[in-house]
Structures are given as structure tokens and as C-alpha cells.
PDB file of C-alpha atoms and ligand atoms in Angstrom:
ATOM      1  CA  MET A   1      51.115  84.398  36.672  1.00 83.00           C
ATOM      2  CA  LYS A   2      48.185  82.417  35.348  1.00 93.00           C
ATOM      3  CA  ALA A   3      48.215  78.871  33.996  1.00 94.00           C
ATOM      4  CA  GLN A   4      46.833  80.222  30.738  1.00 95.00           C
ATOM      5  CA  ASP A   5      50.041  82.188  30.122  1.00 97.00           C
ATOM      6  CA  LEU A   6      52.144  79.027  30.182  1.00 98.00           C
ATOM      7  CA  VAL A   7      53.085  76.969  27.160  1.00 98.00           C
ATOM      8  CA  MET A   8      54.005  73.309  27.586  1.00 98.00           C
ATOM      9  CA  PRO A   9      56.450  71.870  25.018  1.00 98.00           C
ATOM     10  CA  TYR A  10      56.167  68.228  23.920  1.00 98.00           C
ATOM     11  CA  PHE A  11      58.376  65.873  21.923  1.00 98.00           C
ATOM     12  CA  VAL A  12      56.455  63.477  19.710  1.00 98.00           C
ATOM     13  CA  VAL A  13      57.680  60.187  18.242  1.00 98.00           C
ATOM     14  CA  HIS A  14      56.291  57.557  15.904  1.00 98.00           C
ATOM     15  CA  GLY A  15      54.866  54.411  17.442  1.00 98.00           C
ATOM     16  CA  LYS A  16      52.154  53.514  19.914  1.00 98.00           C
ATOM     17  CA  GLY A  17      51.883  53.463  23.664  1.00 98.00           C
ATOM     18  CA  LEU A  18      55.240  55.172  24.092  1.00 98.00           C
ATOM     19  CA  LYS A  19      56.322  57.406  26.950  1.00 98.00           C
ATOM     20  CA  LYS A  20      60.113  57.367  26.825  1.00 97.00           C
ATOM     21  CA  PRO A  21      62.054  59.276  29.473  1.00 97.00           C
ATOM     22  CA  ILE A  22      64.550  61.868  28.255  1.00 97.00           C
ATOM     23  CA  LEU A  23      67.691  61.224  30.298  1.00 95.00           C
ATOM     24  CA  SER A  24      69.009  64.772  30.465  1.00 96.00           C
ATOM     25  CA  MET A  25      65.535  66.169  31.195  1.00 97.00           C
ATOM     26  CA  PRO A  26      64.231  64.191  34.200  1.00 97.00           C
ATOM     27  CA  GLY A  27      60.427  64.202  34.271  1.00 96.00           C
ATOM     28  CA  SER A  28      60.173  64.904  30.508  1.00 98.00           C
ATOM     29  CA  TYR A  29      59.296  62.324  27.881  1.00 98.00           C
ATOM     30  CA  ARG A  30      59.004  61.562  24.219  1.00 98.00           C
ATOM     31  CA  PHE A  31      55.380  60.585  23.597  1.00 98.00           C
ATOM     32  CA  SER A  32      53.767  58.682  20.772  1.00 98.00           C
ATOM     33  CA  VAL A  33      50.677  60.448  19.451  1.00 98.00           C
ATOM     34  CA  ASP A  34      48.170  58.375  21.458  1.00 98.00           C
ATOM     35  CA  GLN A  35      50.057  59.004  24.702  1.00 98.00           C
ATOM     36  CA  LEU A  36      50.464  62.654  23.833  1.00 98.00           C
ATOM     37  CA  VAL A  37      46.707  63.087  23.614  1.00 98.00           C
ATOM     38  CA  PHE A  38      46.306  61.470  27.037  1.00 98.00           C
ATOM     39  CA  GLU A  39      49.042  63.673  28.475  1.00 98.00           C
ATOM     40  CA  VAL A  40      47.706  66.885  26.957  1.00 98.00           C
ATOM     41  CA  ARG A  41      44.277  66.151  28.403  1.00 98.00           C
ATOM     42  CA  GLN A  42      45.851  66.058  31.877  1.00 98.00           C
ATOM     43  CA  ALA A  43      47.663  69.332  31.231  1.00 98.00           C
ATOM     44  CA  SER A  44      44.488  70.955  30.006  1.00 98.00           C
ATOM     45  CA  LYS A  45      42.656  69.889  33.179  1.00 98.00           C
ATOM     46  CA  LEU A  46      45.285  71.829  35.110  1.00 97.00           C
ATOM     47  CA  GLY A  47      44.458  74.966  33.140  1.00 97.00           C
ATOM     48  CA  ILE A  48      47.157  74.840  30.463  1.00 98.00           C
ATOM     49  CA  LYS A  49      45.788  76.334  27.264  1.00 98.00           C
ATOM     50  CA  SER A  50      48.743  76.085  24.879  1.00 98.00           C
ATOM     51  CA  ILE A  51      51.224  73.454  23.827  1.00 98.00           C
ATOM     52  CA  LEU A  52      54.298  73.601  21.600  1.00 98.00           C
ATOM     53  CA  LEU A  53      55.135  70.573  19.459  1.00 98.00           C
ATOM     54  CA  PHE A  54      58.495  69.176  18.345  1.00 98.00           C
ATOM     55  CA  GLY A  55      58.786  66.009  16.285  1.00 98.00           C
ATOM     56  CA  ILE A  56      61.295  63.238  15.991  1.00 97.00           C
ATOM     57  CA  PRO A  57      60.970  61.740  12.491  1.00 97.00           C
ATOM     58  CA  LYS A  58      61.161  58.108  11.468  1.00 97.00           C
ATOM     59  CA  LYS A  59      64.127  58.870   9.265  1.00 96.00           C
ATOM     60  CA  LYS A  60      66.391  61.907   8.999  1.00 97.00           C
ATOM     61  CA  ASP A  61      67.695  63.002   5.624  1.00 96.00           C
ATOM     62  CA  LEU A  62      69.593  65.815   3.913  1.00 96.00           C
ATOM     63  CA  LEU A  63      66.526  67.965   3.294  1.00 97.00           C
ATOM     64  CA  GLY A  64      64.590  67.079   6.441  1.00 97.00           C
ATOM     65  CA  SER A  65      61.701  65.817   4.366  1.00 97.00           C
ATOM     66  CA  GLU A  66      59.480  64.611   7.196  1.00 98.00           C
ATOM     67  CA  ALA A  67      59.180  68.188   8.448  1.00 98.00           C
ATOM     68  CA  TYR A  68      56.946  69.146   5.529  1.00 98.00           C
ATOM     69  CA  ALA A  69      55.406  65.749   4.739  1.00 97.00           C
ATOM     70  CA  GLU A  70      51.620  65.790   5.020  1.00 96.00           C
ATOM     71  CA  ASP A  71      51.700  62.716   7.291  1.00 96.00           C
ATOM     72  CA  GLY A  72      54.833  63.723   9.224  1.00 98.00           C
ATOM     73  CA  ILE A  73      54.901  63.176  12.953  1.00 98.00           C
ATOM     74  CA  VAL A  74      54.002  66.728  13.991  1.00 98.00           C
ATOM     75  CA  SER A  75      51.108  66.952  11.519  1.00 98.00           C
ATOM     76  CA  ARG A  76      49.727  63.695  12.902  1.00 98.00           C
ATOM     77  CA  ALA A  77      50.080  64.985  16.433  1.00 98.00           C
ATOM     78  CA  ILE A  78      48.333  68.265  15.616  1.00 98.00           C
ATOM     79  CA  ARG A  79      45.383  66.474  14.034  1.00 98.00           C
ATOM     80  CA  ALA A  80      45.012  64.069  16.967  1.00 98.00           C
ATOM     81  CA  VAL A  81      45.272  66.768  19.632  1.00 98.00           C
ATOM     82  CA  LYS A  82      42.877  69.108  17.808  1.00 98.00           C
ATOM     83  CA  LYS A  83      40.366  66.297  17.425  1.00 98.00           C
ATOM     84  CA  ALA A  84      40.482  65.480  21.127  1.00 98.00           C
ATOM     85  CA  LEU A  85      40.749  69.058  22.403  1.00 98.00           C
ATOM     86  CA  PRO A  86      39.598  71.522  19.739  1.00 98.00           C
ATOM     87  CA  LYS A  87      39.979  74.557  21.989  1.00 98.00           C
ATOM     88  CA  LEU A  88      43.539  73.898  23.010  1.00 98.00           C
ATOM     89  CA  GLN A  89      45.973  76.274  21.291  1.00 98.00           C
ATOM     90  CA  VAL A  90      48.479  74.258  19.329  1.00 98.00           C
ATOM     91  CA  ILE A  91      51.801  75.846  18.403  1.00 98.00           C
ATOM     92  CA  ALA A  92      54.042  73.993  15.960  1.00 98.00           C
ATOM     93  CA  ASP A  93      57.773  74.657  15.945  1.00 98.00           C
ATOM     94  CA  VAL A  94      58.950  75.212  12.379  1.00 98.00           C
ATOM     95  CA  CYS A  95      62.544  74.160  11.836  1.00 97.00           C
ATOM     96  CA  LEU A  96      64.538  71.476  10.060  1.00 97.00           C
ATOM     97  CA  CYS A  97      67.120  70.502  12.692  1.00 96.00           C
ATOM     98  CA  GLU A  98      65.068  67.652  14.140  1.00 97.00           C
ATOM     99  CA  TYR A  99      64.612  66.255  10.634  1.00 97.00           C
ATOM    100  CA  THR A 100      67.960  66.679   8.893  1.00 97.00           C
ATOM    101  CA  SER A 101      70.660  64.004   8.998  1.00 96.00           C
ATOM    102  CA  HIS A 102      73.284  66.699   9.701  1.00 96.00           C
ATOM    103  CA  GLY A 103      71.258  68.383  12.451  1.00 95.00           C
ATOM    104  CA  HIS A 104      71.414  71.895  11.010  1.00 96.00           C
ATOM    105  CA  CYS A 105      68.360  74.121  11.010  1.00 96.00           C
ATOM    106  CA  GLY A 106      68.434  74.618   7.265  1.00 96.00           C
ATOM    107  CA  VAL A 107      69.520  73.101   3.990  1.00 96.00           C
ATOM    108  CA  ILE A 108      73.309  73.040   3.738  1.00 96.00           C
ATOM    109  CA  LYS A 109      75.204  74.089   0.635  1.00 95.00           C
ATOM    110  CA  SER A 110      77.844  71.365   0.689  1.00 91.00           C
ATOM    111  CA  PRO A 111      78.596  68.272   2.796  1.00 87.00           C
ATOM    112  CA  ASN A 112      80.260  68.784   6.166  1.00 87.00           C
ATOM    113  CA  LYS A 113      79.973  72.560   6.098  1.00 90.00           C
ATOM    114  CA  ALA A 114      77.489  74.558   8.136  1.00 91.00           C
ATOM    115  CA  GLU A 115      76.810  76.968   5.285  1.00 94.00           C
ATOM    116  CA  ILE A 116      73.107  77.451   4.686  1.00 96.00           C
ATOM    117  CA  ASN A 117      71.284  77.639   1.374  1.00 96.00           C
ATOM    118  CA  LEU A 118      68.876  80.364   2.435  1.00 97.00           C
ATOM    119  CA  PRO A 119      66.355  80.440  -0.449  1.00 97.00           C
ATOM    120  CA  LYS A 120      65.892  76.663  -0.314  1.00 97.00           C
ATOM    121  CA  THR A 121      65.614  76.737   3.481  1.00 98.00           C
ATOM    122  CA  LEU A 122      62.938  79.437   3.383  1.00 98.00           C
ATOM    123  CA  GLU A 123      61.020  77.488   0.750  1.00 98.00           C
ATOM    124  CA  LEU A 124      60.996  74.392   2.988  1.00 98.00           C
ATOM    125  CA  TYR A 125      60.049  76.402   6.120  1.00 98.00           C
ATOM    126  CA  ALA A 126      57.118  77.879   4.188  1.00 98.00           C
ATOM    127  CA  ALA A 127      56.003  74.410   3.075  1.00 98.00           C
ATOM    128  CA  GLU A 128      56.347  73.099   6.634  1.00 98.00           C
ATOM    129  CA  ALA A 129      54.275  75.959   8.062  1.00 98.00           C
ATOM    130  CA  VAL A 130      51.503  75.419   5.505  1.00 98.00           C
ATOM    131  CA  VAL A 131      51.400  71.684   6.257  1.00 98.00           C
ATOM    132  CA  TYR A 132      51.054  72.395   9.993  1.00 98.00           C
ATOM    133  CA  ALA A 133      48.372  75.015   9.353  1.00 98.00           C
ATOM    134  CA  ARG A 134      46.450  72.528   7.227  1.00 98.00           C
ATOM    135  CA  ALA A 135      46.694  69.978  10.048  1.00 98.00           C
ATOM    136  CA  GLY A 136      45.105  72.547  12.368  1.00 98.00           C
ATOM    137  CA  ALA A 137      47.921  74.450  14.094  1.00 98.00           C
ATOM    138  CA  ASP A 138      46.816  77.793  15.538  1.00 98.00           C
ATOM    139  CA  ILE A 139      50.319  79.239  15.631  1.00 98.00           C
ATOM    140  CA  VAL A 140      53.529  78.341  13.829  1.00 98.00           C
ATOM    141  CA  ALA A 141      56.834  79.160  15.447  1.00 98.00           C
ATOM    142  CA  PRO A 142      59.873  79.395  13.180  1.00 98.00           C
ATOM    143  CA  SER A 143      62.930  78.692  15.357  1.00 96.00           C
ATOM    144  CA  GLY A 144      65.726  78.495  12.800  1.00 96.00           C
ATOM    145  CA  MET A 145      66.796  82.171  12.970  1.00 94.00           C
ATOM    146  CA  MET A 146      67.108  82.340   9.186  1.00 96.00           C
ATOM    147  CA  LYS A 147      66.882  85.805   7.629  1.00 96.00           C
ATOM    148  CA  GLY A 148      63.442  86.444   6.176  1.00 97.00           C
ATOM    149  CA  GLN A 149      61.799  83.336   7.647  1.00 98.00           C
ATOM    150  CA  VAL A 150      58.805  85.162   9.106  1.00 98.00           C
ATOM    151  CA  ALA A 151      58.056  86.979   5.838  1.00 98.00           C
ATOM    152  CA  ALA A 152      58.387  83.789   3.800  1.00 98.00           C
ATOM    153  CA  ILE A 153      56.039  81.913   6.118  1.00 98.00           C
ATOM    154  CA  ARG A 154      53.507  84.762   6.339  1.00 98.00           C
ATOM    155  CA  GLU A 155      53.298  84.968   2.589  1.00 98.00           C
ATOM    156  CA  ALA A 156      52.865  81.214   2.151  1.00 98.00           C
ATOM    157  CA  LEU A 157      50.198  81.038   4.863  1.00 98.00           C
ATOM    158  CA  ASN A 158      48.243  83.897   3.280  1.00 98.00           C
ATOM    159  CA  ILE A 159      48.403  82.470  -0.217  1.00 98.00           C
ATOM    160  CA  ASN A 160      47.123  79.139   1.070  1.00 98.00           C
ATOM    161  CA  GLY A 161      44.175  80.632   2.923  1.00 98.00           C
ATOM    162  CA  PHE A 162      45.625  80.610   6.447  1.00 98.00           C
ATOM    163  CA  LYS A 163      45.525  84.330   7.218  1.00 98.00           C
ATOM    164  CA  LYS A 164      44.289  83.531  10.714  1.00 98.00           C
ATOM    165  CA  VAL A 165      47.190  81.317  11.631  1.00 98.00           C
ATOM    166  CA  LYS A 166      49.571  83.352  13.749  1.00 98.00           C
ATOM    167  CA  ILE A 167      53.342  83.443  13.794  1.00 98.00           C
ATOM    168  CA  MET A 168      55.402  83.327  16.948  1.00 98.00           C
ATOM    169  CA  GLY A 169      58.918  84.324  15.954  1.00 97.00           C
ATOM    170  CA  TYR A 170      61.887  83.015  17.855  1.00 96.00           C
ATOM    171  CA  SER A 171      63.114  86.552  17.295  1.00 95.00           C
ATOM    172  CA  ALA A 172      66.005  86.712  19.717  1.00 95.00           C
ATOM    173  CA  LYS A 173      67.426  83.245  19.832  1.00 96.00           C
ATOM    174  CA  TYR A 174      70.984  82.999  21.060  1.00 97.00           C
ATOM    175  CA  ALA A 175      73.498  80.304  20.045  1.00 96.00           C
ATOM    176  CA  SER A 176      73.308  79.015  23.591  1.00 96.00           C
ATOM    177  CA  ALA A 177      74.809  76.022  25.371  1.00 96.00           C
ATOM    178  CA  PHE A 178      71.583  75.893  27.364  1.00 97.00           C
ATOM    179  CA  TYR A 179      69.962  73.919  24.503  1.00 96.00           C
ATOM    180  CA  GLY A 180      72.128  70.843  25.174  1.00 95.00           C
ATOM    181  CA  PRO A 181      69.450  68.595  26.708  1.00 97.00           C
ATOM    182  CA  PHE A 182      66.951  69.529  23.964  1.00 95.00           C
ATOM    183  CA  ARG A 183      69.376  68.230  21.385  1.00 92.00           C
ATOM    184  CA  ASP A 184      69.399  64.945  23.292  1.00 90.00           C
ATOM    185  CA  ALA A 185      65.627  64.922  23.367  1.00 92.00           C
ATOM    186  CA  ALA A 186      65.255  65.702  19.673  1.00 91.00           C
ATOM    187  CA  ASP A 187      68.449  63.956  18.653  1.00 89.00           C
ATOM    188  CA  SER A 188      69.341  67.126  16.775  1.00 91.00           C
ATOM    189  CA  ALA A 189      72.890  68.066  17.723  1.00 92.00           C
ATOM    190  CA  PRO A 190      74.724  69.312  14.612  1.00 94.00           C
ATOM    191  CA  ALA A 191      76.945  66.580  13.165  1.00 93.00           C
ATOM    192  CA  PHE A 192      79.589  69.212  12.291  1.00 93.00           C
ATOM    193  CA  GLY A 193      80.019  72.918  12.845  1.00 93.00           C
ATOM    194  CA  ASP A 194      77.674  74.867  15.103  1.00 93.00           C
ATOM    195  CA  ARG A 195      74.716  77.222  14.916  1.00 93.00           C
ATOM    196  CA  THR A 196      76.632  80.469  15.282  1.00 94.00           C
ATOM    197  CA  GLY A 197      76.106  81.191  11.581  1.00 93.00           C
ATOM    198  CA  TYR A 198      72.394  81.756  12.146  1.00 94.00           C
ATOM    199  CA  GLN A 199      71.708  82.075  15.881  1.00 94.00           C
ATOM    200  CA  MET A 200      72.761  85.183  17.820  1.00 95.00           C
ATOM    201  CA  ASN A 201      76.054  85.575  19.624  1.00 96.00           C
ATOM    202  CA  PRO A 202      75.314  85.193  23.368  1.00 97.00           C
ATOM    203  CA  ALA A 203      77.726  88.052  24.063  1.00 96.00           C
ATOM    204  CA  SER A 204      76.038  90.499  21.694  1.00 95.00           C
ATOM    205  CA  GLY A 205      74.508  93.724  22.963  1.00 95.00           C
ATOM    206  CA  TYR A 206      71.040  95.230  22.795  1.00 96.00           C
ATOM    207  CA  LYS A 207      71.519  96.844  19.412  1.00 96.00           C
ATOM    208  CA  GLU A 208      71.584  93.513  17.642  1.00 96.00           C
ATOM    209  CA  VAL A 209      68.659  92.031  19.521  1.00 97.00           C
ATOM    210  CA  LEU A 210      66.465  95.070  18.886  1.00 97.00           C
ATOM    211  CA  LYS A 211      67.285  94.828  15.201  1.00 97.00           C
ATOM    212  CA  GLU A 212      66.285  91.150  15.102  1.00 97.00           C
ATOM    213  CA  VAL A 213      63.002  91.731  16.923  1.00 98.00           C
ATOM    214  CA  ALA A 214      62.141  94.774  14.793  1.00 98.00           C
ATOM    215  CA  ALA A 215      62.762  92.734  11.647  1.00 97.00           C
ATOM    216  CA  ASP A 216      60.457  89.924  12.812  1.00 98.00           C
ATOM    217  CA  ILE A 217      57.689  92.379  13.639  1.00 98.00           C
ATOM    218  CA  LYS A 218      58.065  94.108  10.300  1.00 98.00           C
ATOM    219  CA  GLU A 219      57.852  90.737   8.556  1.00 98.00           C
ATOM    220  CA  GLY A 220      54.591  89.942  10.335  1.00 98.00           C
ATOM    221  CA  ALA A 221      55.333  88.182  13.631  1.00 98.00           C
ATOM    222  CA  ASP A 222      52.310  88.288  15.966  1.00 98.00           C
ATOM    223  CA  ILE A 223      54.297  87.189  19.006  1.00 98.00           C
ATOM    224  CA  VAL A 224      58.037  87.670  19.553  1.00 98.00           C
ATOM    225  CA  MET A 225      60.333  85.608  21.720  1.00 98.00           C
ATOM    226  CA  VAL A 226      63.509  85.776  23.727  1.00 98.00           C
ATOM    227  CA  LYS A 227      65.359  82.487  24.265  1.00 98.00           C
ATOM    228  CA  PRO A 228      66.844  81.291  26.612  1.00 98.00           C
ATOM    229  CA  ALA A 229      65.232  83.114  29.540  1.00 98.00           C
ATOM    230  CA  LEU A 230      67.293  83.186  32.713  1.00 98.00           C
ATOM    231  CA  ALA A 231      70.647  84.415  31.444  1.00 98.00           C
ATOM    232  CA  TYR A 232      68.739  86.892  29.245  1.00 98.00           C
ATOM    233  CA  LEU A 233      66.250  88.499  31.635  1.00 98.00           C
ATOM    234  CA  ASP A 234      67.699  91.887  30.770  1.00 98.00           C
ATOM    235  CA  VAL A 235      67.018  91.209  27.102  1.00 98.00           C
ATOM    236  CA  ILE A 236      63.399  90.304  27.901  1.00 98.00           C
ATOM    237  CA  ARG A 237      63.098  93.623  29.744  1.00 98.00           C
ATOM    238  CA  GLU A 238      64.654  95.576  26.897  1.00 98.00           C
ATOM    239  CA  VAL A 239      62.434  93.987  24.247  1.00 98.00           C
ATOM    240  CA  LYS A 240      59.347  94.548  26.381  1.00 98.00           C
ATOM    241  CA  ARG A 241      60.185  98.230  26.790  1.00 97.00           C
ATOM    242  CA  LYS A 242      60.863  98.873  23.126  1.00 98.00           C
ATOM    243  CA  PHE A 243      58.101  96.901  21.409  1.00 98.00           C
ATOM    244  CA  ASN A 244      54.397  96.667  21.849  1.00 93.00           C
ATOM    245  CA  LYS A 245      53.923  93.007  20.931  1.00 97.00           C
ATOM    246  CA  PRO A 246      53.056  89.962  23.016  1.00 98.00           C
ATOM    247  CA  LEU A 247      56.373  88.686  24.298  1.00 98.00           C
ATOM    248  CA  ALA A 248      57.227  85.055  25.000  1.00 98.00           C
ATOM    249  CA  ALA A 249      60.245  83.820  26.936  1.00 98.00           C
ATOM    250  CA  TYR A 250      61.548  80.282  26.556  1.00 98.00           C
ATOM    251  CA  ASN A 251      62.799  78.727  29.802  1.00 98.00           C
ATOM    252  CA  VAL A 252      64.898  76.184  27.906  1.00 98.00           C
ATOM    253  CA  SER A 253      66.012  72.599  28.410  1.00 98.00           C
ATOM    254  CA  GLY A 254      69.363  73.387  30.052  1.00 98.00           C
ATOM    255  CA  GLU A 255      67.685  75.662  32.569  1.00 98.00           C
ATOM    256  CA  TYR A 256      65.253  72.873  33.358  1.00 98.00           C
ATOM    257  CA  ALA A 257      68.031  70.261  33.600  1.00 98.00           C
ATOM    258  CA  MET A 258      70.082  72.345  36.061  1.00 98.00           C
ATOM    259  CA  LEU A 259      67.084  72.749  38.330  1.00 98.00           C
ATOM    260  CA  LYS A 260      66.103  69.086  38.163  1.00 98.00           C
ATOM    261  CA  ALA A 261      69.643  67.851  38.736  1.00 98.00           C
ATOM    262  CA  ALA A 262      70.158  69.969  41.845  1.00 98.00           C
ATOM    263  CA  ALA A 263      66.699  69.060  43.132  1.00 98.00           C
ATOM    264  CA  ALA A 264      67.383  65.341  42.662  1.00 97.00           C
ATOM    265  CA  LYS A 265      70.469  65.731  44.861  1.00 98.00           C
ATOM    266  CA  GLY A 266      68.361  67.408  47.513  1.00 98.00           C
ATOM    267  CA  TRP A 267      70.474  70.553  47.217  1.00 98.00           C
ATOM    268  CA  ILE A 268      67.660  73.016  46.544  1.00 98.00           C
ATOM    269  CA  ASP A 269      63.965  73.469  47.300  1.00 98.00           C
ATOM    270  CA  GLU A 270      62.552  72.763  43.861  1.00 97.00           C
ATOM    271  CA  ALA A 271      59.046  74.142  44.349  1.00 96.00           C
ATOM    272  CA  LYS A 272      60.265  77.422  45.821  1.00 96.00           C
ATOM    273  CA  ILE A 273      62.910  77.916  43.168  1.00 97.00           C
ATOM    274  CA  THR A 274      60.394  77.148  40.446  1.00 97.00           C
ATOM    275  CA  VAL A 275      58.171  79.945  41.700  1.00 96.00           C
ATOM    276  CA  GLU A 276      61.115  82.353  41.898  1.00 97.00           C
ATOM    277  CA  ILE A 277      62.141  81.543  38.344  1.00 98.00           C
ATOM    278  CA  ILE A 278      58.667  81.993  36.913  1.00 97.00           C
ATOM    279  CA  ASN A 279      58.197  85.237  38.814  1.00 97.00           C
ATOM    280  CA  ALA A 280      61.529  86.551  37.574  1.00 98.00           C
ATOM    281  CA  ILE A 281      60.745  85.839  33.924  1.00 98.00           C
ATOM    282  CA  ARG A 282      57.342  87.398  34.378  1.00 98.00           C
ATOM    283  CA  ARG A 283      58.700  90.468  36.140  1.00 98.00           C
ATOM    284  CA  ALA A 284      61.263  90.959  33.395  1.00 98.00           C
ATOM    285  CA  GLY A 285      58.331  91.425  31.025  1.00 98.00           C
ATOM    286  CA  ALA A 286      57.316  88.110  29.479  1.00 98.00           C
ATOM    287  CA  ASP A 287      53.592  87.765  28.724  1.00 98.00           C
ATOM    288  CA  ILE A 288      53.960  84.119  27.806  1.00 98.00           C
ATOM    289  CA  ILE A 289      56.350  81.608  29.377  1.00 98.00           C
ATOM    290  CA  ILE A 290      57.322  78.431  27.576  1.00 98.00           C
ATOM    291  CA  THR A 291      58.445  75.945  30.206  1.00 98.00           C
ATOM    292  CA  TYR A 292      58.840  72.196  30.599  1.00 98.00           C
ATOM    293  CA  GLN A 293      57.533  72.817  34.114  1.00 98.00           C
ATOM    294  CA  ALA A 294      54.198  74.170  32.893  1.00 98.00           C
ATOM    295  CA  LYS A 295      52.230  71.418  34.612  1.00 98.00           C
ATOM    296  CA  GLU A 296      54.153  71.774  37.862  1.00 97.00           C
ATOM    297  CA  VAL A 297      53.676  75.543  37.814  1.00 97.00           C
ATOM    298  CA  ALA A 298      49.966  75.169  37.075  1.00 97.00           C
ATOM    299  CA  LYS A 299      49.634  72.840  40.059  1.00 97.00           C
ATOM    300  CA  ILE A 300      51.336  75.380  42.312  1.00 95.00           C
ATOM    301  CA  ILE A 301      49.064  78.154  41.003  1.00 93.00           C
ATOM    302  CA  ASN A 302      45.951  76.007  41.473  1.00 95.00           C
ATOM    303  CA  ALA A 303      46.928  75.069  45.035  1.00 94.00           C
ATOM    304  CA  ARG A 304      46.968  78.766  45.947  1.00 86.00           C
ATOM    305  CA  LYS A 305      43.432  79.434  44.808  1.00 77.00           C
TER     306      LYS A 305
HETATM  307  C1  LIG B 401      65.022  74.024  17.055  1.00 95.41           C
HETATM  308  C2  LIG B 401      64.882  74.364  18.493  1.00 95.41           C
HETATM  309  C3  LIG B 401      65.809  74.230  19.529  1.00 95.41           C
HETATM  310  C4  LIG B 401      65.148  74.593  20.703  1.00 95.41           C
HETATM  311  C5  LIG B 401      63.864  74.980  20.341  1.00 95.41           C
HETATM  312  N1  LIG B 401      63.727  74.849  18.975  1.00 95.41           N
HETATM  313  C6  LIG B 401      67.182  73.688  19.513  1.00 95.41           C
HETATM  314  C7  LIG B 401      68.308  74.455  18.971  1.00 95.41           C
HETATM  315  O1  LIG B 401      68.187  75.539  18.418  1.00 95.41           O
HETATM  316  O2  LIG B 401      69.401  73.902  19.069  1.00 95.41           O
HETATM  317  C8  LIG B 401      65.731  74.548  22.081  1.00 95.41           C
HETATM  318  C9  LIG B 401      64.760  74.411  23.198  1.00 95.41           C
HETATM  319  C10 LIG B 401      65.331  74.026  24.500  1.00 95.41           C
HETATM  320  O3  LIG B 401      66.557  73.938  24.687  1.00 95.41           O
HETATM  321  O4  LIG B 401      64.532  73.774  25.402  1.00 95.41           O
HETATM  322  N2  LIG B 401      65.726  74.906  16.278  1.00 95.41           N
END
């Protein structure tokens, strides 16, 4: 494993001088843009070459309008980070759940029902991706698991002159309880219903996952992803064997929280377990690992040199 294969996710908030702890993710924070730049500089000194951005908007509304606003929080963050560190690879998560008042990943058809208006959702994802590309994102990462999202985004990027901006598809994203702490961090838990209408059934077999990944690749994904990682190592392996595309694995918030909670109690050796986890995800076949422990892992790697 090399530090350059790690991706560090960040949560960005409006304001100045902010570094707010996320309770269910000890050691993780919500940063204001100025603090984010400081933080990313530190990460980059450790050898981290990629970051993944999530935003918490000033105001949430029915259509998640800050997601695709030119001066939305993630666009601001991209511009600031790119100005400070032009070579750093910036990946922007494309979804609406952090921005909608109901917490769903798309536009809903009627109040209090988790039924998604797909055409409208795809239109907003495309607008969001173009806004992030214009701000300077190198990669956009649609995480909503909506049918046709990669194609819609690819087309919009091309039309707007962003052929070079890549797409990392959250191709195999399960409706997992391991995302709990993230929803705290992004304040994005669905107000009603759940995400089983668009995310994959955690109990589903390989046939379904291979279909999802194949569809993303056909639609133009440059990188595919399996998420979460640890309970799905077999899926990572299967996807790696069947497809010849760079493969990312997302070691998600709940996986991080379990490790940190046990470590805080003194019940496990955190550093050793961290190495075992990263090695396992790697061995399963991931080329890229998205982890909230990216800095810690980079430090361990650097200490070995
Ligand atoms: C947004 C999104 C989620 C995560 C990444 N992008 C939350 C969700 O789908 O509920 C989860 C990441 C994590 O748990 O670390 N759609």
C-alpha cells in the first residue's frame, strides 16, 4: 500500500476558523474552508494525493439547491484547495442527501414518501457535477445510486467542455447500516423511509452487483467502487476479477467508528488493526482505498521507510 492510493474524505461547513468534532467519528471533524486548506496541506505533506469532499449547506431545502449553486460550500472548498494545492486530486461527491430537507439522495415525488423523481434527480446531478468541474474538481463521484446517473453526468460534462474530468461511480453501494455515523456528520439521515429504493440490498448476490458495475462502466465510469468495504471484501474480489477498471473501496464511517470506539476503550491495538484492515481491502483487490484513517495510514507507511 502506498499513501498515494489513499483518499481522505472531508466534511466542509460554512463559517471561518471552524474545526468541529464529529461525535460518532472520533478524530474526524467538520472544517470551514480556511481550516480545510490548512488540514489538507498537512495531509499532502504526509503523501496523500487525493481528497473527497462532502458539504453541509447553510440551508437544506426540497430540491437540495446548494448542491448545484455556483457558490455552494463544496464549490468554494474546491476552489480554495485547488488554489493552495493545484496538484492535489480533488474528488467531489455528487449527491443531494446532504442538501435536501428530507435527506433523500434525489428529488422526491410527493411529501413524506421516498419515491424518487428520476429525470429531475438526474438533471440536478448533472448540474451539480458541472458546477464542481467548473470549480476545478478533477473527479466527480455520484453516490446516489440512481439509474443512469453516470451517463447523465458524462454527457453534461462533455457538453460543457469538461471531457477530462473523470467519473468515479459508487457502482456497488449497499443500503448499509454502516453509514450511520456519516449521516450524523452530514446531518443527512432520511426524515422518512429509507434508501432501499435506490441503494443495493446488502443480502443480494454477485449477479446484481456485476450488473450494476457493468452498467456504470458502459455509461462511462472511469473508476468503479464497492462500498462499504469490510463486510463486502468478497464483492471487491469479484468485481476486481470480472472488470478491468481501477477499483476503489470505501472503508466507511461505521467501520471507522467501530475501530475508534474499541480503541478508546483500550480493547484493541488500533495501529495493528488499522494495518490489517488496509491490507485486507488491498488484498481483496482495491486499487484505491477511501478511508477516514488516510493520514494515520500514511504515517504508518512513512515510518516504515
Ligand atoms: C451520500 C453518501 C453517503 C456516504 C457517502 N456518500 C451516505 C449515504 O448513502 O447514506 C457514506 C459514507 C460513510 O458512511 O462513510 N449519498
